[in-house]
Tab-separated table of C-alpha atoms in Angstrom:
chain	number	residue	atom	x	y	z
T	1	MET	CA	-57.277	110.232	72.583
T	2	SER	CA	-59.452	108.240	74.943
T	3	GLU	CA	-62.587	109.749	73.450
T	4	LEU	CA	-61.474	108.705	69.994
T	5	LEU	CA	-60.765	105.188	71.109
T	6	ASN	CA	-64.102	104.853	72.858
T	7	GLY	CA	-65.869	105.934	69.682
T	8	ASN	CA	-69.503	106.785	69.118
T	9	GLY	CA	-70.407	104.359	66.327
T	10	ALA	CA	-69.467	104.023	62.701
T	11	LEU	CA	-71.813	106.774	61.557
T	12	SER	CA	-71.199	109.342	64.247
T	13	LEU	CA	-69.139	111.602	61.973
T	14	VAL	CA	-71.300	111.162	58.839
T	15	PRO	CA	-73.596	114.160	58.145
T	16	LYS	CA	-77.296	113.444	58.366
T	17	THR	CA	-80.042	114.720	56.069
T	18	ASP	CA	-83.152	116.604	57.140
T	19	VAL	CA	-85.032	115.372	54.089
T	20	ARG	CA	-87.062	112.152	54.335
T	21	GLN	CA	-85.630	109.645	51.898
T	22	THR	CA	-87.099	106.665	50.121
T	23	ALA	CA	-85.669	103.838	48.031
T	24	LYS	CA	-86.360	105.928	44.913
T	25	ASP	CA	-83.802	108.470	46.068
T	26	PHE	CA	-81.081	105.859	45.834
T	27	LYS	CA	-81.932	104.666	42.313
T	28	THR	CA	-80.083	106.117	39.300
T	29	ASP	CA	-81.218	106.690	35.752
T	30	GLN	CA	-78.966	103.843	34.558
T	31	GLU	CA	-80.579	100.667	33.158
T	32	VAL	CA	-79.811	97.827	35.577
T	33	ARG	CA	-78.034	95.267	33.418
T	34	TRP	CA	-77.610	91.870	34.985
T	35	CYS	CA	-78.950	88.632	33.556
T	36	PRO	CA	-82.702	88.299	34.123
T	37	GLY	CA	-83.268	86.395	37.372
T	38	CYS	CA	-79.809	87.180	38.822
T	39	GLY	CA	-79.694	87.430	42.630
T	40	ASP	CA	-77.943	90.787	42.318
T	41	TYR	CA	-81.314	92.416	41.622
T	42	ALA	CA	-82.652	91.351	45.008
T	43	ILE	CA	-79.556	92.541	46.825
T	44	LEU	CA	-79.677	95.930	45.050
T	45	ALA	CA	-83.345	96.405	45.927
T	46	ALA	CA	-82.679	95.462	49.570
T	47	VAL	CA	-79.804	97.963	49.853
T	48	GLN	CA	-81.767	100.777	48.194
T	49	SER	CA	-84.704	100.146	50.497
T	50	PHE	CA	-82.620	99.959	53.658
T	51	LEU	CA	-80.325	102.997	53.210
T	52	PRO	CA	-83.057	105.588	53.819
T	53	GLU	CA	-83.306	104.303	57.376
T	54	LEU	CA	-79.801	105.553	58.097
T	55	GLY	CA	-80.812	109.158	57.328
T	56	LEU	CA	-77.402	109.949	55.824
T	57	ARG	CA	-76.686	112.488	53.101
T	58	ARG	CA	-76.254	110.655	49.837
T	59	GLU	CA	-73.204	112.768	49.111
T	60	ASN	CA	-71.563	111.175	52.154
T	61	ILE	CA	-72.130	107.585	51.097
T	62	CYS	CA	-69.718	105.851	48.688
T	63	PHE	CA	-69.784	102.398	47.131
T	64	VAL	CA	-66.451	100.986	45.924
T	65	SER	CA	-66.345	97.882	43.714
T	66	GLY	CA	-63.752	95.761	42.014
T	67	ILE	CA	-64.377	93.734	38.836
T	68	GLY	CA	-67.183	91.260	38.261
T	69	CYS	CA	-70.961	91.154	37.918
T	70	SER	CA	-71.515	92.490	41.412
T	71	SER	CA	-69.087	95.310	40.753
T	72	ARG	CA	-71.628	97.098	38.538
T	73	PHE	CA	-73.338	98.059	41.799
T	74	PRO	CA	-72.018	101.674	41.989
T	75	TYR	CA	-73.659	102.538	38.665
T	76	TYR	CA	-77.082	101.792	40.149
T	77	MET	CA	-76.666	103.641	43.494
T	78	ASN	CA	-77.464	107.335	43.554
T	79	THR	CA	-74.535	108.017	45.840
T	80	TYR	CA	-70.865	108.504	45.077
T	81	GLY	CA	-69.190	105.431	43.680
T	82	PHE	CA	-65.929	104.033	42.404
T	83	HIS	CA	-65.669	101.119	39.994
T	84	SER	CA	-62.108	100.237	40.786
T	85	ILE	CA	-59.524	97.541	40.000
T	86	HIS	CA	-59.842	93.764	40.117
T	87	GLY	CA	-59.447	92.665	43.762
T	88	ARG	CA	-58.272	96.070	44.985
T	89	ALA	CA	-61.579	97.545	46.195
T	90	PRO	CA	-60.710	97.052	49.913
T	91	ALA	CA	-57.368	98.885	49.412
T	92	ILE	CA	-58.977	101.820	47.650
T	93	ALA	CA	-61.821	101.935	50.185
T	94	THR	CA	-59.237	101.912	52.994
T	95	GLY	CA	-57.659	105.073	51.676
T	96	LEU	CA	-61.054	106.674	51.299
T	97	ALA	CA	-62.326	105.688	54.741
T	98	THR	CA	-59.177	106.723	56.611
T	99	SER	CA	-58.918	110.087	54.873
T	100	ARG	CA	-62.656	110.894	55.028
T	101	PRO	CA	-64.249	109.946	58.345
T	102	ASP	CA	-67.323	111.862	57.243
T	103	LEU	CA	-68.160	109.112	54.733
T	104	SER	CA	-70.014	105.826	55.023
T	105	VAL	CA	-67.883	103.576	52.790
T	106	TRP	CA	-69.162	100.309	51.324
T	107	VAL	CA	-67.266	97.711	49.292
T	108	VAL	CA	-69.185	95.501	46.868
T	109	THR	CA	-67.254	92.464	45.663
T	110	GLY	CA	-67.684	88.827	44.540
T	111	ASP	CA	-66.170	85.548	45.578
T	112	GLY	CA	-63.723	85.651	42.685
T	113	ASP	CA	-62.813	89.310	42.991
T	114	ALA	CA	-62.413	89.226	46.793
T	115	LEU	CA	-60.926	85.811	47.384
T	116	SER	CA	-58.684	85.232	44.418
T	117	ILE	CA	-56.691	88.208	43.169
T	118	GLY	CA	-58.075	90.320	46.043
T	119	GLY	CA	-57.535	87.847	48.876
T	120	ASN	CA	-54.579	89.703	50.430
T	121	HIS	CA	-56.400	93.056	50.404
T	122	LEU	CA	-59.463	91.518	51.996
T	123	ILE	CA	-57.481	89.860	54.773
T	124	HIS	CA	-55.619	93.055	55.660
T	125	ALA	CA	-58.707	95.224	55.663
T	126	LEU	CA	-60.222	92.802	58.174
T	127	ARG	CA	-57.054	92.641	60.217
T	128	ARG	CA	-56.759	96.438	60.378
T	129	ASN	CA	-60.445	96.899	61.215
T	130	VAL	CA	-60.881	99.845	58.824
T	131	ASN	CA	-64.292	101.513	59.149
T	132	LEU	CA	-65.838	100.114	55.977
T	133	LYS	CA	-68.552	97.563	55.117
T	134	ILE	CA	-67.747	94.714	52.720
T	135	LEU	CA	-70.604	92.979	50.908
T	136	LEU	CA	-69.235	89.761	49.447
T	137	PHE	CA	-71.585	88.281	46.876
T	138	ASN	CA	-70.896	84.526	46.824
T	139	ASN	CA	-72.328	82.569	43.879
T	140	ARG	CA	-69.509	79.973	43.840
T	141	ILE	CA	-68.694	80.677	40.210
T	142	TYR	CA	-67.015	83.230	37.934
T	143	GLY	CA	-70.037	84.791	36.243
T	144	LEU	CA	-68.660	87.755	34.300
T	145	THR	CA	-66.020	85.619	32.576
T	146	LYS	CA	-68.595	83.015	31.731
T	147	GLY	CA	-68.600	80.155	34.159
T	148	GLN	CA	-65.153	79.161	35.422
T	149	TYR	CA	-64.747	77.715	38.936
T	150	SER	CA	-64.079	80.250	41.688
T	151	PRO	CA	-62.320	80.104	45.064
T	152	THR	CA	-65.602	79.068	46.706
T	153	SER	CA	-66.622	76.410	44.149
T	154	GLU	CA	-67.000	73.019	45.728
T	155	LEU	CA	-64.418	70.271	45.212
T	156	GLY	CA	-65.130	68.368	42.007
T	157	LYS	CA	-67.102	71.216	40.428
T	158	ILE	CA	-67.529	70.723	36.680
T	159	THR	CA	-67.034	74.029	34.865
T	160	LYS	CA	-65.601	75.274	31.557
T	161	SER	CA	-62.167	75.563	33.181
T	162	THR	CA	-62.436	72.283	35.117
T	163	PRO	CA	-64.142	69.808	32.771
T	164	MET	CA	-63.042	66.886	34.950
T	165	GLY	CA	-63.859	68.585	38.213
T	166	SER	CA	-62.174	71.207	40.329
T	167	LEU	CA	-59.193	70.009	42.372
T	168	ASP	CA	-59.144	73.041	44.671
T	169	ALA	CA	-60.502	72.900	48.200
T	170	PRO	CA	-62.828	75.902	48.517
T	171	PHE	CA	-62.456	78.854	50.827
T	172	ASN	CA	-64.993	79.322	53.576
T	173	PRO	CA	-65.313	83.122	53.595
T	174	ILE	CA	-66.708	83.201	57.128
T	175	SER	CA	-63.881	81.082	58.521
T	176	LEU	CA	-61.370	83.223	56.619
T	177	ALA	CA	-62.769	86.467	58.031
T	178	ILE	CA	-62.910	85.194	61.623
T	179	GLY	CA	-59.343	83.841	61.259
T	180	ALA	CA	-58.243	87.318	60.237
T	181	GLU	CA	-59.787	88.635	63.493
T	182	GLY	CA	-62.692	90.349	61.730
T	183	THR	CA	-64.780	92.251	64.249
T	184	PHE	CA	-68.087	91.871	62.368
T	185	VAL	CA	-68.673	88.732	60.324
T	186	ALA	CA	-72.067	87.673	59.046
T	187	ARG	CA	-73.836	85.629	56.387
T	188	THR	CA	-77.194	86.056	54.713
T	189	ILE	CA	-79.098	85.093	51.564
T	190	ASP	CA	-80.160	87.163	48.549
T	191	SER	CA	-83.791	85.932	48.572
T	192	ASP	CA	-84.391	86.469	52.311
T	193	ARG	CA	-84.935	90.213	52.219
T	194	LYS	CA	-85.934	90.571	55.882
T	195	HIS	CA	-82.855	88.757	57.104
T	196	LEU	CA	-80.588	90.501	54.576
T	197	GLN	CA	-81.723	93.944	55.687
T	198	SER	CA	-81.441	93.141	59.362
T	199	VAL	CA	-77.801	92.139	58.854
T	200	LEU	CA	-77.151	95.269	56.756
T	201	ARG	CA	-78.502	97.454	59.552
T	202	ALA	CA	-76.150	95.941	62.093
T	203	ALA	CA	-73.193	96.132	59.694
T	204	ALA	CA	-73.821	99.800	58.928
T	205	GLN	CA	-73.719	100.681	62.605
T	206	HIS	CA	-70.618	98.647	63.341
T	207	ASN	CA	-67.505	100.656	64.089
T	208	GLY	CA	-64.824	98.910	62.055
T	209	THR	CA	-64.725	96.432	59.169
T	210	ALA	CA	-67.979	94.544	58.668
T	211	LEU	CA	-67.942	91.571	56.294
T	212	VAL	CA	-71.301	90.271	55.100
T	213	GLU	CA	-71.231	87.185	52.920
T	214	ILE	CA	-74.355	87.054	50.788
T	215	TYR	CA	-75.314	83.750	49.130
T	216	GLN	CA	-76.295	84.967	45.656
T	217	ASN	CA	-77.671	82.839	42.854
T	218	CYS	CA	-76.121	82.955	39.379
T	219	ASN	CA	-78.985	81.554	37.359
T	220	ILE	CA	-76.905	81.309	34.164
T	221	PHE	CA	-73.686	79.535	35.237
T	222	ASN	CA	-74.499	78.061	38.627
T	223	ASP	CA	-78.267	78.061	38.935
T	224	GLY	CA	-79.737	76.537	42.072
T	225	ALA	CA	-76.470	76.540	44.032
T	226	PHE	CA	-78.341	77.453	47.198
T	227	ASP	CA	-81.705	75.859	46.534
T	228	PRO	CA	-81.654	73.720	49.685
T	229	LEU	CA	-81.586	76.887	51.797
T	230	LYS	CA	-84.583	78.205	49.884
T	231	ASP	CA	-86.718	75.082	49.571
T	232	PRO	CA	-89.619	75.274	52.053
T	233	ALA	CA	-89.514	71.478	52.396
T	234	VAL	CA	-86.041	71.346	53.870
T	235	ARG	CA	-84.687	74.845	54.609
T	236	ASP	CA	-85.806	74.994	58.237
T	237	ASP	CA	-84.108	71.671	59.014
T	238	ILE	CA	-80.702	72.723	57.616
T	239	THR	CA	-80.620	76.515	58.251
T	240	VAL	CA	-79.187	77.468	61.620
T	241	ARG	CA	-80.301	81.047	62.401
T	242	LEU	CA	-77.963	82.783	64.768
T	243	GLU	CA	-79.351	85.333	67.234
T	244	HIS	CA	-77.107	86.832	69.869
T	245	GLY	CA	-78.156	85.809	73.398
T	246	GLU	CA	-80.508	83.069	72.158
T	247	PRO	CA	-80.104	79.268	72.351
T	248	ILE	CA	-79.012	77.834	69.009
T	249	VAL	CA	-82.009	75.709	68.089
T	250	PHE	CA	-83.455	75.095	64.630
T	251	GLY	CA	-85.619	72.771	62.547
T	252	ALA	CA	-89.202	73.095	61.387
T	253	ASP	CA	-90.359	72.177	64.901
T	254	ARG	CA	-87.203	73.573	66.587
T	255	SER	CA	-86.332	70.119	67.706
T	256	LYS	CA	-82.637	70.350	66.868
T	257	GLY	CA	-79.923	72.232	68.706
T	258	LEU	CA	-76.193	72.689	69.033
T	259	ARG	CA	-74.045	71.644	71.956
T	260	ARG	CA	-70.303	71.565	72.514
T	261	SER	CA	-68.606	68.418	71.285
T	262	ALA	CA	-65.694	66.648	72.971
T	263	SER	CA	-63.368	67.995	70.285
T	264	GLY	CA	-64.242	71.581	71.237
T	265	GLY	CA	-66.474	72.252	68.212
T	266	PHE	CA	-70.241	71.873	67.955
T	267	GLU	CA	-72.529	68.921	67.299
T	268	VAL	CA	-76.163	68.686	66.376
T	269	VAL	CA	-78.436	67.045	68.940
T	270	ASN	CA	-82.135	66.433	69.476
T	271	VAL	CA	-83.269	69.014	72.003
T	272	ALA	CA	-85.520	66.497	73.723
T	273	ASP	CA	-82.600	64.150	74.375
T	274	VAL	CA	-80.369	66.585	76.307
T	275	ASP	CA	-80.540	68.876	79.278
T	276	PRO	CA	-81.528	72.409	78.197
T	277	SER	CA	-78.325	73.739	79.802
T	278	GLU	CA	-76.313	71.793	77.201
T	279	ILE	CA	-77.767	73.799	74.304
T	280	VAL	CA	-75.279	76.525	73.325
T	281	VAL	CA	-76.382	80.142	73.699
T	282	HIS	CA	-74.963	82.228	70.852
T	283	ASP	CA	-72.593	84.951	71.993
T	284	ALA	CA	-71.607	87.099	69.013
T	285	HIS	CA	-69.871	89.492	71.382
T	286	ASN	CA	-67.424	86.970	72.715
T	287	PRO	CA	-63.913	88.449	72.279
T	288	ASP	CA	-62.561	84.893	71.787
T	289	PRO	CA	-63.113	84.103	68.075
T	290	SER	CA	-62.946	80.327	68.633
T	291	PRO	CA	-66.693	79.685	69.090
T	292	ALA	CA	-67.566	81.794	66.044
T	293	PHE	CA	-64.963	79.932	64.021
T	294	ALA	CA	-66.364	76.583	65.166
T	295	LEU	CA	-69.822	77.707	64.057
T	296	SER	CA	-68.456	78.609	60.633
T	297	ARG	CA	-67.165	75.036	60.251
T	298	LEU	CA	-70.700	73.624	60.420
T	299	ASP	CA	-71.239	74.704	56.827
T	300	SER	CA	-70.544	72.265	54.005
T	301	PRO	CA	-71.044	72.152	50.244
T	302	ALA	CA	-73.893	69.688	50.793
T	303	PHE	CA	-75.716	72.095	53.192
T	304	GLU	CA	-76.262	69.594	55.985
T	305	HIS	CA	-76.342	72.517	58.434
T	306	THR	CA	-75.711	76.094	57.381
T	307	PRO	CA	-75.552	78.945	59.912
T	308	ILE	CA	-76.743	82.368	58.802
T	309	GLY	CA	-76.776	85.602	60.792
T	310	ILE	CA	-74.060	87.434	62.713
T	311	PHE	CA	-71.251	85.084	63.755
T	312	ARG	CA	-69.103	87.704	65.427
T	313	GLN	CA	-69.697	91.316	66.491
T	314	VAL	CA	-67.069	92.680	68.868
T	315	ARG	CA	-65.718	96.106	69.727
T	316	ARG	CA	-62.127	96.968	68.891
T	317	PRO	CA	-60.754	100.408	68.000
T	318	SER	CA	-60.908	100.933	64.259
T	319	TYR	CA	-57.828	101.720	62.224
T	320	ASP	CA	-59.324	105.124	61.491
T	321	GLU	CA	-59.743	105.999	65.159
T	322	LEU	CA	-56.199	104.895	65.995
T	323	MET	CA	-54.763	106.853	63.098
T	324	ARG	CA	-56.638	110.055	63.998
T	325	ALA	CA	-55.569	109.703	67.605
T	326	GLN	CA	-51.984	109.235	66.567
T	327	MET	CA	-52.074	112.288	64.319
T	328	GLU	CA	-53.686	114.364	67.085
T	329	GLU	CA	-50.975	113.317	69.495
T	330	ALA	CA	-48.228	114.174	66.975
T	331	VAL	CA	-49.621	117.651	66.413
T	332	GLU	CA	-49.944	118.233	70.113
T	333	ARG	CA	-46.373	117.154	70.695
T	334	GLU	CA	-44.627	118.523	67.592
T	335	GLY	CA	-46.951	121.266	66.387
T	336	PRO	CA	-48.585	121.547	62.908
T	337	GLY	CA	-46.596	120.008	60.121
T	338	ASP	CA	-44.810	122.007	57.455
T	339	LEU	CA	-44.684	120.223	54.113
T	340	ALA	CA	-42.192	122.645	52.543
T	341	ALA	CA	-39.850	122.245	55.474
T	342	LEU	CA	-40.174	118.473	55.263
T	343	LEU	CA	-39.301	118.427	51.587
T	344	ALA	CA	-36.314	120.720	52.187
T	345	GLY	CA	-35.288	118.960	55.322
T	346	GLY	CA	-31.803	117.587	56.143
T	347	ASP	CA	-32.642	113.867	55.949
T	348	THR	CA	-31.181	113.600	52.460
T	349	TRP	CA	-27.945	112.386	50.904
T	350	ARG	CA	-26.017	113.013	47.706
T	351	ILE	CA	-24.467	110.383	45.470
T	352	ASP	CA	-21.358	111.676	43.685
């Protein structure tokens, strides 16, 4: 059991291929059908280009999606795929991942699919730490159903379903995931391919549930939602890039930094005005989720300061490991199971 609990990485049981792969190997013959200019195209290309690096057999990779624009993803991946039920992709992927440790299982979902009808499934997948990777495309709108506000739409958002402005306070997906004790929680942006792929590499190797929130532009119903993070004139001054083991400094001239505030959170300071020791060094491996949660609270709808990168990356036995260890122990103690004997067993009763 101890060997199982120590683990050898998320991909240790997934068969490798001897054939050199390219992005073309992961493209299907299906016409990619999203609106022209949609951020989903960039994410799809990034995933197809990154997967060959893993060297896994395509037959041992599976993409599971729910319902929404992002959930067309499995059609365009030359792997196994499952276009499942609205909000239930994490539940279906959990069954797949726990029963087939030889698979690399990925969930593709959107902010509406994952955080509205699927919120409960998402939380419990994170809590259990099932060995699967969740890509949460966040465009802050319902795109497939034509522009209603979503669980991540900002307060006061004018949409077809909220003509006078949304009254709902939005979810912060990163805060939610950290609050659920997610062991790998990260954020990236559809248009920053280098950063996106670096986060995907780390997520793929993580042993347990990895949640990657991807800011994704819906150019039809919420165009420009993340423009400040992409505008060369301001992006460096508002984007806080998190690197494990590095001081958290940012700005075009790296003149800004984070230090602990009196309230226990973080505050932005001018690096030149404080002692270097006051600048916080990012520790994604800290078992205490409080600092990562505090970092997630820096974000705001107005993008004053938006952290991207890996907020939390800690080691905890995955649900799959614990389940296999428990089954191994049961067989060792009780012997192999007998389904027929179980069905004909004495733990029954008759109602006259």
